[in-house]
Amino acid sequence: MSVQYAYDGSFPGVLCALCASLGGRERPFDIVSEREFQPALLAPTVPVTTDDERAGRFMERIATVMGRRVRRTLVRAFLSDLPGREMLLYDYLAFLRDRGPRGDACLTHPAVAPVRDLARQVTVEAHRLTGLVRFTRVGDGLLLAVMEPRHLVLPLIAPHFTRRFPAERWVMLDVGRGVGLYWDTKDLHEVESGPEVTRLLNRPPDDPQGDLYEKMWRRYFRDIAIPERRNPHCQRRFMPVRYWKYLTEKR
Amino acid sequence: MDIEKKMQILGAAAKYDVSCSSSGSRRPTPQGGSGNGVSAGICHSWADDGRCISLLKTLFTNVCIHDCAYCVNRRSNDIPRAAFTVDEICELTMEFYRRNYIEGLFLSSGVMRNADYTMERLTLVAKKLRDEHRFGGYIHLKAIPGASRELIRQAGLHADRISVNIELPTEKSLLLLTDKKKDDIMLPMGEISTAIVENRDERKHLRSAPRFAPAGQSTQLIVGATPENDHQIVRLSEGLYNHYGLKRVYYSAFVPVSSDNRLPALATPPLLREHRLYQADWLMRYYGFAAGEILDDRTPFLDEEMDPKSAWALRNMHLFPIDIQTAPYESLLRVPGIGVRSAQRIVIARRHSRLGYGDLKKIGVVMKRAKHFLTVGGRMLLPGSGRPLRLIRRDLVTRAMLEPSRQLSLFPA
Ligand code: SF4
């Protein structure tokens, strides 16, 4: 009888679940995170213990056997954070296991297409946000960026900003998920939403007049458009309305 | 005058300069500084006219000794004037950059006192940003027509890109609408192009040689202010790509900014024409088309109803259909409805399986157009497609999303 795997919701966790399930020939009934877990009537539940080392080895193996591209696809599809992605990952890897690494080129195959598609969506959003993230000054030179992305892109975009602003201290918050990253000019730290973060969010700006550069940016944004060429449709296509809430120029 | 007021006058004044590209330069973050170049470029916002905002695009000053008819900054125009200081621009750039509004600076200017004086100011901004602010982001400088060789060489050592705007496609038009000569523009352009080539050579032998405008050179042409046809424009662009090694030619639909009677009276800017020119330009840069294939003396204007590739295919039906399993990549690229990405994906996917209608759809091919040009195993991919010409044409026509634009009849004779 096929079983249901329950893991802790983390990436190493899902890797351990995938590793365990791919060893057998039978397709599991489901792989669910504890967060979404509900006992299934027809399938016994197998809890998966997360073992970082084992997960790391599994990733390495995927990279050597299937190629680094597959590993990248796997990471990004997982970060889509969409419910049900675990079984898509399973089908993808099971297909590659049977077909060999070249199976990844079967772009239209039902086991490959959805996963690559998810990975692409995540990549697109991450790339978009590297441009759309806005920092504000919140005192003592600290820069704060708040966002509410569809996918869990924070770990993907943070390296871009550590490279770009290595000498600044900054915090990036995904308020939808209540997670964040803090760069102290040397290391990245994970921060969770809590009173500390709330205080940061509600902190009055350095200058009670409002930030002069924010003001100038808003004005610049308005003036740079050529009125004879107005094209709100095009604007929304590239900069979907769901991001506007945190854009300085659109607030 | 305070910086906010200056920003109001000068910030918007550069909006008719089209280029906002921040791509083509990979630059590491300087020690202790901020900013790097990302070779793919990043867009930071989209303005109400749908154009991407990637750089702080501003004028150093809108004071100008020239009187070009199509330009708001022309001497004879009665508008408020201002000039930034070098430090003000540096400050603005750094503060905008830190808040992640921009990838860098695009600095253009009216001509204050003389060409060299102005060019010197622009160069100073770039130098200060690099040396004092340790800024590693993108800098695009305008070369001022008529500026000296030495200054342009200096500018290129700090900037990622330099550009000189040609603005008008022929010398005749240039003489009609400006007090500039062809040489004022073409000489700096040639200078930049030589410097880029020399620098590339130099760096082959000496990795540590300073880089000269690593993102290359670009220019801009105004479309619809003068009577040149599309064939002339496309040929000019081809020449600029092939002989001057330009990275990009930008086209800017003429927006009337004065009632000068040397200029045409357009109700709206010729946006559709501009759009078609970009498509044609794209075909030359990425699809291996020559200008002479896109247009010729008998068809001097781009078709407004369909994109230039479709128009070309329709004139060359004898080259089609081609087979989806065996046609080389270059031929796939020429099929209407197949783009670079889908052509690449077809080449990968067909190694493993025989492709059908559904696969191509999934790959992202626009089947409505492509079906008329493709066979699989000797038969049309979709039975019944591929003729007659009237039906193919119907499928190739794109809804004209924009106003008809070629209003040359309004041109004063
Ligand atoms: S030289 Fe440049 S800024 Fe001056 S009027 Fe001519 S186009 Fe305008």
XYZ file of C-alpha atoms and ligand atoms in Angstrom:
672
model
C 0.000 0.000 0.000
C 1.328 3.445 -0.850
C 2.162 5.712 2.045
C 1.980 9.368 2.861
C 5.196 11.106 3.949
C 5.017 13.971 6.417
C 8.032 16.306 6.661
C 8.769 19.496 8.590
C 8.188 21.903 5.701
C 11.872 22.766 5.239
C 13.928 22.207 2.117
C 16.238 19.631 3.739
C 13.059 18.008 5.024
C 11.528 17.572 1.610
C 14.831 16.279 0.274
C 14.840 13.551 2.901
C 11.259 12.666 2.044
C 12.088 12.544 -1.664
C 15.189 10.504 -1.028
C 13.220 7.978 1.044
C 10.347 7.699 -1.406
C 12.491 7.466 -4.543
C 14.279 4.437 -3.123
C 11.120 2.372 -3.534
C 9.357 1.670 -6.805
C 5.960 2.724 -5.637
C 4.651 6.248 -6.040
C 3.745 7.582 -2.586
C 0.191 8.593 -1.886
C 1.392 12.082 -1.011
C 4.245 14.100 0.488
C 2.968 16.820 2.793
C 4.472 19.302 5.168
C 3.325 19.042 8.793
C 1.751 22.432 8.350
C -0.766 21.050 5.826
C -0.877 17.584 7.237
C -4.152 15.731 7.531
C -4.330 12.020 8.232
C -5.282 10.252 5.029
C -7.905 7.572 5.366
C -6.397 5.217 2.865
C -2.686 5.668 3.398
C -0.556 5.155 6.478
C 1.598 8.149 7.405
C 5.361 7.896 7.620
C 6.978 10.792 9.481
C 10.286 11.916 7.969
C 13.078 13.101 10.231
C 15.069 15.916 8.726
C 18.731 15.118 8.464
C 20.698 18.032 7.015
C 23.682 15.921 6.161
C 21.687 13.334 4.321
C 19.811 16.069 2.465
C 23.128 17.636 1.465
C 24.449 14.366 0.111
C 21.242 13.817 -1.835
C 21.600 17.251 -3.450
C 25.198 16.535 -4.355
C 24.179 13.279 -5.954
C 21.493 14.959 -7.988
C 23.996 17.536 -9.194
C 26.539 14.909 -10.258
C 24.139 12.391 -11.738
C 21.433 14.629 -13.199
C 23.352 17.858 -13.672
C 23.470 21.179 -11.876
C 20.609 22.475 -13.903
C 18.284 19.868 -12.424
C 19.442 20.774 -8.939
C 18.724 24.415 -9.648
C 15.290 23.578 -11.013
C 14.559 21.549 -7.901
C 15.499 24.340 -5.506
C 13.547 26.972 -7.361
C 10.432 24.866 -7.815
C 10.446 24.167 -4.086
C 10.756 27.876 -3.317
C 7.569 28.480 -5.282
C 5.970 27.559 -1.962
C 2.895 26.306 -3.806
C 0.864 23.594 -2.061
C 1.232 20.270 -3.812
C 4.642 21.003 -5.303
C 6.200 18.066 -3.436
C 4.534 15.426 -5.585
C 5.458 17.348 -8.720
C 9.060 17.179 -7.566
C 8.663 13.475 -6.922
C 7.296 12.811 -10.409
C 10.050 14.899 -11.939
C 12.842 13.060 -10.152
C 11.241 9.652 -10.661
C 11.048 10.372 -14.387
C 14.694 11.415 -14.499
C 15.657 8.364 -12.473
C 14.034 6.118 -15.078
C 14.953 8.106 -18.165
C 18.383 9.354 -17.189
C 19.540 12.944 -17.058
C 18.601 13.600 -20.669
C 14.979 13.323 -19.650
C 15.253 16.934 -18.508
C 15.195 17.960 -22.162
C 11.681 16.538 -22.624
C 10.315 19.996 -22.153
C 6.731 19.094 -22.857
C 6.541 15.878 -20.827
C 3.932 16.037 -18.023
C 6.549 15.099 -15.413
C 9.000 17.775 -16.567
C 6.953 20.708 -17.810
C 5.159 21.677 -14.559
C 8.329 21.631 -12.466
C 10.372 23.609 -14.940
C 7.472 25.974 -15.232
C 7.320 26.530 -11.478
C 11.063 27.067 -11.371
C 10.741 29.619 -14.125
C 7.981 31.507 -12.339
C 10.159 31.718 -9.254
C 13.129 32.901 -11.277
C 10.986 35.541 -12.953
C 9.646 36.850 -9.664
C 13.095 36.875 -8.079
C 14.523 38.796 -10.996
C 11.626 41.221 -10.945
C 12.042 41.865 -7.241
C 15.751 42.588 -7.464
C 14.509 45.697 -9.245
C 11.297 46.339 -7.341
C 12.555 46.015 -3.782
C 12.620 49.449 -2.139
C 14.747 50.401 0.825
C 13.843 53.124 3.284
C 16.072 54.609 5.930
C 14.862 53.655 9.401
C 17.483 55.185 11.657
C 21.189 54.634 12.432
C 21.789 54.121 8.758
C 19.768 50.920 8.707
C 17.955 50.231 5.427
C 14.681 48.332 5.462
C 12.862 46.662 2.579
C 9.413 45.154 2.949
C 7.793 42.844 0.421
C 5.012 40.350 -0.023
C 6.105 38.083 -2.852
C 4.060 35.203 -4.204
C 6.992 32.808 -3.908
C 9.649 32.441 -1.255
C 12.237 34.424 -3.194
C 14.083 36.011 -0.284
C 16.941 33.483 -0.244
C 17.344 33.931 -3.992
C 17.550 37.710 -4.041
C 19.535 38.323 -0.861
C 22.915 37.424 -2.435
C 22.354 40.090 -5.078
C 22.098 42.703 -2.348
C 25.000 41.446 -0.281
C 27.114 41.866 -3.401
C 25.671 45.256 -4.194
C 25.587 46.845 -0.749
C 28.235 44.985 1.225
C 29.046 48.007 3.376
C 25.438 48.881 4.319
C 23.351 47.307 7.040
C 19.976 46.222 5.742
C 16.932 44.104 6.524
C 14.601 42.482 4.042
C 11.222 41.284 5.234
C 8.730 38.956 3.599
C 5.720 40.092 5.633
C 3.359 37.557 4.068
C 5.408 34.707 5.515
C 6.755 36.525 8.540
C 10.398 35.845 7.683
C 13.307 38.097 6.939
C 17.043 38.417 6.422
C 19.409 40.837 8.094
C 22.826 41.785 6.688
C 25.235 43.234 9.250
C 27.999 43.989 6.655
C 29.552 40.590 7.313
C 26.911 37.883 7.536
C 23.305 37.231 6.704
C 21.046 36.348 9.625
C 17.566 34.967 9.566
C 15.005 37.049 11.427
C 11.475 36.053 12.273
C 8.550 38.339 12.680
C 8.052 39.278 16.301
C 7.966 42.380 18.474
C 11.453 43.416 17.328
C 10.403 43.420 13.700
C 7.115 45.139 14.420
C 9.015 47.873 16.220
C 11.240 48.264 13.191
C 8.250 48.506 10.898
C 6.521 51.152 12.968
C 9.603 53.171 13.708
C 9.278 56.818 12.731
C 11.579 57.856 9.872
C 14.801 59.747 10.587
C 13.466 62.975 9.232
C 9.983 64.057 10.376
C 9.604 66.028 7.136
C 9.748 62.731 5.313
C 12.712 61.578 3.328
C 13.773 64.196 0.763
C 14.991 61.571 -1.688
C 11.742 59.616 -1.489
C 9.914 62.797 -2.299
C 12.158 63.566 -5.235
C 11.889 60.021 -6.534
C 8.087 60.202 -6.519
C 8.163 63.456 -8.393
C 10.740 62.127 -10.847
C 8.624 59.034 -11.455
C 5.614 61.172 -12.293
C 7.525 63.540 -14.577
C 9.528 60.998 -16.537
C 6.443 59.637 -18.314
C 5.630 61.248 -21.643
C 1.922 62.167 -21.469
C 1.371 61.613 -25.206
C 2.525 58.011 -24.729
C 0.535 57.008 -21.670
C 0.244 53.233 -21.515
C -1.098 51.906 -18.205
C -1.628 48.449 -19.716
C 2.050 48.056 -20.449
C 2.982 49.409 -17.026
C 0.830 46.797 -15.295
C 2.104 43.973 -17.437
C 5.678 44.491 -16.321
C 4.939 45.770 -12.838
C 1.840 43.909 -11.627
C -0.398 45.819 -9.250
C 0.247 43.324 -6.444
C 3.724 44.834 -5.995
C 2.592 48.449 -5.814
C 1.832 48.428 -2.124
C 5.525 48.545 -1.255
C 6.748 50.740 -4.092
C 7.816 54.174 -2.920
C 6.723 55.739 -6.195
C 3.281 54.138 -6.151
C 2.368 54.868 -2.549
C 18.022 77.204 -6.144
C 17.631 74.069 -3.994
C 18.193 70.574 -5.261
C 14.521 69.700 -5.204
C 13.648 72.568 -7.518
C 16.501 71.709 -9.867
C 15.349 68.121 -9.941
C 11.895 69.268 -11.011
C 13.314 71.182 -13.947
C 16.107 68.848 -15.008
C 14.891 65.417 -13.972
C 12.029 65.364 -16.418
C 13.918 67.217 -19.146
C 15.772 64.093 -20.256
C 12.633 62.083 -20.803
C 12.814 62.215 -24.588
C 16.053 60.292 -24.480
C 14.919 56.756 -24.975
C 17.803 54.651 -23.815
C 17.450 53.376 -20.293
C 19.388 50.197 -20.712
C 21.686 49.207 -17.872
C 22.959 46.051 -19.501
C 26.208 44.917 -20.988
C 28.569 45.707 -18.163
C 29.720 43.460 -15.396
C 31.513 45.448 -12.743
C 32.405 44.199 -9.279
C 31.604 46.269 -6.211
C 34.608 48.446 -5.333
C 36.289 47.869 -1.978
C 34.300 49.694 0.681
C 31.890 51.059 -1.893
C 28.454 50.364 -3.257
C 27.153 49.046 -6.459
C 27.933 46.636 -9.214
C 27.034 46.115 -12.838
C 24.786 43.194 -13.710
C 25.358 42.220 -17.302
C 21.719 41.460 -18.047
C 20.571 44.830 -16.705
C 17.734 45.375 -14.236
C 14.540 47.377 -14.571
C 13.485 49.129 -11.402
C 10.149 50.565 -12.300
C 7.800 51.245 -15.157
C 6.541 54.757 -15.740
C 2.980 55.654 -16.658
C 3.930 55.499 -20.333
C 4.963 51.869 -19.882
C 8.677 52.515 -20.336
C 11.138 50.827 -18.047
C 13.024 52.982 -15.581
C 16.470 51.628 -14.939
C 18.629 54.704 -14.647
C 18.284 58.137 -13.148
C 17.998 59.906 -16.441
C 18.710 63.556 -16.037
C 20.254 66.597 -17.632
C 23.234 68.285 -16.093
C 21.772 71.530 -17.361
C 19.013 72.550 -19.763
C 20.865 75.716 -20.694
C 21.880 75.417 -24.328
C 23.688 77.573 -26.860
C 22.117 75.687 -29.775
C 18.709 76.044 -31.310
C 17.614 72.636 -32.620
C 14.026 72.946 -33.807
C 12.776 69.648 -32.326
C 14.225 70.170 -28.854
C 12.631 71.727 -25.749
C 15.951 73.075 -24.574
C 16.612 75.115 -27.700
C 17.938 78.576 -27.007
C 14.873 80.358 -28.353
C 12.441 78.470 -26.109
C 11.171 80.411 -23.119
C 11.446 77.959 -20.212
C 12.949 78.017 -16.713
C 16.615 77.028 -16.765
C 18.769 75.344 -14.148
C 22.083 73.554 -13.689
C 23.154 70.987 -11.123
C 26.522 71.073 -9.468
C 28.769 68.058 -9.838
C 28.287 67.183 -6.169
C 24.522 67.433 -6.312
C 24.327 64.853 -9.094
C 26.674 62.519 -7.257
C 24.616 62.805 -4.076
C 21.349 62.181 -5.914
C 22.729 59.163 -7.706
C 24.087 57.605 -4.532
C 20.940 58.188 -2.491
C 18.637 56.848 -5.219
C 20.924 53.902 -5.753
C 21.021 52.964 -2.082
C 17.235 52.875 -1.940
C 17.319 50.545 -4.945
C 15.410 52.931 -7.226
C 17.987 52.719 -9.999
C 20.873 50.805 -11.553
C 22.828 53.974 -12.084
C 22.992 57.288 -13.863
C 22.267 58.428 -17.389
C 23.655 61.900 -17.693
C 22.928 64.101 -20.644
C 23.064 67.842 -21.006
C 22.404 70.965 -22.981
C 25.522 72.734 -24.150
C 26.604 75.282 -21.594
C 29.255 77.817 -22.785
C 30.790 75.373 -25.242
C 31.030 71.676 -25.962
C 34.260 71.082 -24.052
C 33.159 72.939 -20.941
C 30.023 70.804 -20.762
C 31.787 67.553 -21.543
C 34.264 68.281 -18.792
C 31.458 68.632 -16.219
C 29.886 65.328 -17.253
C 33.223 63.568 -17.079
C 33.858 65.031 -13.649
C 30.585 63.588 -12.350
C 31.570 60.112 -13.522
C 35.072 60.449 -12.105
C 33.830 61.611 -8.704
C 31.266 58.849 -8.497
C 33.907 56.248 -9.192
C 36.794 57.669 -7.163
C 35.186 59.409 -4.196
C 31.898 57.576 -3.750
C 33.396 54.228 -4.769
C 30.373 53.707 -6.962
C 30.320 50.512 -9.008
C 26.882 50.932 -10.618
C 26.082 51.847 -14.171
C 27.033 55.167 -15.739
C 25.895 56.235 -19.181
C 27.289 59.546 -20.399
C 26.246 61.581 -23.369
C 29.107 62.715 -25.536
C 28.471 66.328 -26.398
C 28.644 66.889 -30.179
C 31.815 68.795 -30.971
C 33.635 67.853 -27.749
C 37.359 67.204 -28.020
C 38.906 63.776 -28.427
C 40.776 63.867 -25.134
C 37.649 64.581 -23.122
C 35.735 61.791 -24.780
C 38.606 59.410 -24.075
C 38.533 60.504 -20.433
C 34.777 60.003 -20.182
C 34.968 56.478 -21.518
C 37.356 55.433 -18.773
C 34.733 56.059 -16.091
C 31.499 55.375 -17.918
C 29.968 52.043 -18.879
C 28.422 53.444 -21.986
C 28.783 56.570 -24.062
C 26.431 57.738 -26.720
C 26.107 60.478 -29.256
C 22.632 61.040 -30.612
C 22.416 61.215 -34.377
C 18.808 62.374 -34.003
C 18.173 62.922 -37.714
C 18.804 60.266 -40.340
C 20.329 62.470 -43.075
C 22.649 65.428 -43.209
C 20.042 67.331 -45.181
C 17.619 67.092 -42.272
C 20.333 67.937 -39.814
C 21.123 71.135 -41.671
C 17.461 71.997 -41.950
C 16.616 71.640 -38.272
C 19.834 72.300 -36.350
C 22.986 74.346 -36.437
C 25.056 71.171 -36.138
C 27.072 69.519 -38.857
C 27.382 65.845 -39.622
C 30.972 65.892 -38.399
C 30.023 67.195 -34.958
C 28.242 63.899 -34.446
C 30.063 61.389 -36.600
C 33.564 62.312 -35.429
C 32.927 61.651 -31.721
C 31.078 58.499 -32.682
C 34.045 57.311 -34.711
C 36.372 58.254 -31.873
C 34.405 56.210 -29.359
C 34.185 53.269 -31.689
C 37.964 53.309 -32.299
C 38.676 53.637 -28.586
C 36.454 50.646 -27.806
C 38.182 48.465 -30.381
C 41.663 49.553 -29.249
C 40.744 48.956 -25.643
C 39.497 45.462 -26.387
C 42.817 44.685 -28.053
C 44.774 46.198 -25.240
C 42.936 44.142 -22.655
C 43.704 40.980 -24.547
C 47.357 41.550 -23.797
C 47.002 43.281 -20.469
C 44.095 42.211 -18.291
C 44.675 45.095 -15.920
C 44.305 47.818 -18.557
C 41.448 50.141 -17.597
C 38.247 49.453 -19.448
C 36.788 51.872 -21.941
C 32.977 52.026 -22.052
C 32.550 48.255 -21.527
C 28.840 48.409 -22.351
C 29.600 49.997 -25.688
C 28.097 52.824 -27.637
C 24.525 53.613 -28.582
C 22.646 56.328 -30.418
C 19.149 57.622 -30.996
C 17.174 58.580 -34.098
C 14.048 60.683 -34.131
C 11.370 59.126 -36.315
C 8.787 61.187 -38.125
C 10.233 64.674 -37.761
C 11.750 64.584 -41.234
C 10.693 62.903 -44.499
C 13.146 59.962 -44.580
C 11.574 56.568 -45.245
C 12.010 53.396 -43.205
C 14.375 51.900 -45.752
C 16.808 54.790 -45.260
C 16.553 54.432 -41.490
C 17.056 50.671 -41.437
C 20.038 50.972 -43.764
C 21.561 53.654 -41.585
C 21.162 51.449 -38.516
C 22.732 48.509 -40.291
C 25.704 50.692 -41.163
C 26.025 51.849 -37.576
C 25.983 48.270 -36.304
C 28.428 47.001 -38.890
C 30.868 49.868 -39.269
C 30.720 51.691 -35.958
C 30.120 48.625 -33.813
C 27.159 50.202 -32.021
C 25.433 48.170 -29.327
C 22.024 49.725 -29.820
C 20.221 52.171 -32.015
C 17.160 53.654 -30.334
C 14.208 55.057 -32.224
C 12.114 57.802 -30.795
C 8.719 58.683 -32.238
C 8.684 62.412 -32.743
C 6.678 64.239 -30.098
C 5.925 67.789 -31.207
C 7.439 70.166 -28.661
C 7.228 73.350 -30.685
C 5.164 74.857 -33.447
C 8.185 75.519 -35.616
C 6.987 75.444 -39.223
C 9.960 73.356 -40.319
C 8.427 70.484 -38.388
C 5.457 68.330 -39.360
C 2.165 68.870 -37.566
C 1.462 65.464 -36.068
C -1.653 64.836 -34.041
C 0.019 61.986 -32.146
C 3.580 60.631 -32.086
C 4.082 57.901 -34.746
C 4.233 55.108 -32.180
C 3.304 52.251 -34.474
C 6.042 53.210 -36.904
C 8.535 53.359 -34.047
C 7.349 49.926 -32.896
C 7.844 48.404 -36.361
C 11.327 49.924 -36.603
C 12.278 48.294 -33.314
C 11.029 44.978 -34.666
C 13.089 45.437 -37.825
C 16.122 46.379 -35.730
C 15.602 43.236 -33.664
C 15.574 41.147 -36.850
C 18.958 42.552 -37.803
C 20.505 42.035 -34.391
C 19.134 38.662 -33.357
C 17.618 36.944 -36.380
C 20.344 37.334 -38.961
C 18.391 39.559 -41.343
C 20.078 42.131 -43.557
C 18.502 45.550 -44.049
C 18.080 44.774 -47.742
C 15.917 41.757 -46.924
C 13.601 43.710 -44.682
C 12.994 46.604 -47.063
C 14.041 47.722 -50.518
C 13.384 50.516 -52.977
C 10.073 49.007 -53.998
C 8.886 48.617 -50.403
C 10.397 51.636 -48.665
C 8.106 51.520 -45.636
C 7.470 48.792 -43.092
C 4.041 47.222 -43.250
C 1.849 48.706 -40.571
C -0.488 45.749 -40.437
C 2.044 43.053 -39.649
C 5.478 42.680 -38.135
C 8.442 42.874 -40.529
C 9.252 39.164 -40.281
C 5.744 38.199 -41.332
C 5.887 40.712 -44.171
C 9.193 39.246 -45.296
C 7.856 35.676 -45.136
C 4.817 36.607 -47.184
C 7.042 38.046 -49.903
C 9.194 34.912 -49.815
C 6.680 32.071 -49.765
C 8.927 30.110 -52.160
C 11.281 29.430 -49.228
C 8.545 27.691 -47.249
C 7.300 25.367 -45.855
C 10.223 23.959 -43.890
C 10.357 20.793 -41.834
C 10.134 21.127 -38.088
C 12.337 18.078 -37.426
C 15.188 18.876 -39.795
C 15.227 22.601 -40.612
C 18.361 24.333 -39.303
C 18.046 26.744 -36.387
C 18.616 29.772 -38.627
C 15.639 28.843 -40.816
C 13.374 28.194 -37.831
C 14.184 31.706 -36.651
C 12.722 33.066 -39.855
C 9.319 31.488 -39.379
C 6.627 33.953 -38.258
C 5.457 32.948 -34.794
C 8.776 31.397 -33.756
C 11.043 33.503 -31.571
C 14.596 32.950 -30.383
C 13.470 31.131 -27.259
C 11.069 28.810 -29.024
C 13.565 28.078 -31.813
C 16.118 27.044 -29.200
C 13.596 24.894 -27.421
C 12.529 23.201 -30.665
C 16.129 22.276 -31.414
C 16.497 20.698 -27.963
C 13.134 18.960 -27.841
C 13.232 17.454 -31.334
C 16.311 15.420 -30.510
C 14.208 13.282 -28.222
C 10.851 13.082 -29.856
C 8.898 13.900 -32.951
C 7.167 17.199 -32.395
C 3.515 17.773 -33.127
C 1.095 20.646 -33.047
C 0.532 20.380 -29.282
C 4.250 20.276 -28.453
C 4.955 23.411 -30.431
C 2.133 25.171 -28.683
C 3.584 24.228 -25.321
C 7.012 25.373 -26.426
C 5.516 28.800 -27.003
C 5.203 28.960 -30.783
C 2.357 31.175 -32.008
C 0.652 28.503 -34.070
C -1.837 30.815 -35.703
C 1.031 32.273 -37.690
C 3.582 29.465 -37.738
C 1.256 26.733 -39.033
C 1.438 28.117 -42.570
C 5.179 27.617 -42.785
C 5.849 24.246 -41.214
C 5.735 20.619 -42.278
C 6.343 17.463 -40.350
C 7.353 14.318 -42.245
C 6.571 15.943 -45.605
C 3.051 17.019 -44.715
C 1.736 20.346 -43.498
C 1.780 20.415 -39.740
C -1.831 21.405 -39.766
C -3.639 20.026 -42.835
C -5.209 22.745 -44.926
C -2.829 25.506 -43.878
C -0.155 27.076 -46.033
C -2.421 28.539 -48.675
C -4.036 30.516 -50.180
C -2.083 33.694 -49.670
C -5.179 35.610 -48.679
C -5.807 33.375 -45.675
C -2.161 33.366 -44.617
C -2.143 37.115 -44.743
C -5.220 37.242 -42.564
C -3.478 35.187 -39.880
C -0.340 37.301 -40.001
C -2.021 40.641 -39.517
C -1.663 41.879 -35.987
C -4.393 44.104 -34.689
C -3.042 47.595 -35.015
C -2.820 48.342 -31.326
C -1.878 51.896 -31.963
C -2.988 54.734 -34.164
C -1.982 54.758 -37.810
C 1.137 56.804 -37.880
C 2.498 57.656 -41.268
C 1.149 61.129 -41.675
C 3.706 62.447 -44.044
C 0.986 64.008 -46.105
C 0.839 66.670 -43.430
C 4.427 67.483 -44.054
C 4.871 71.004 -45.386
C 5.967 70.623 -48.998
S 22.209 70.830 -28.747
Fe 21.011 69.254 -27.710
S 20.093 70.271 -25.941
Fe 20.847 71.871 -27.304
S 19.068 72.411 -28.511
Fe 20.209 70.883 -29.710
S 19.300 68.915 -29.107
Fe 18.644 70.452 -27.591
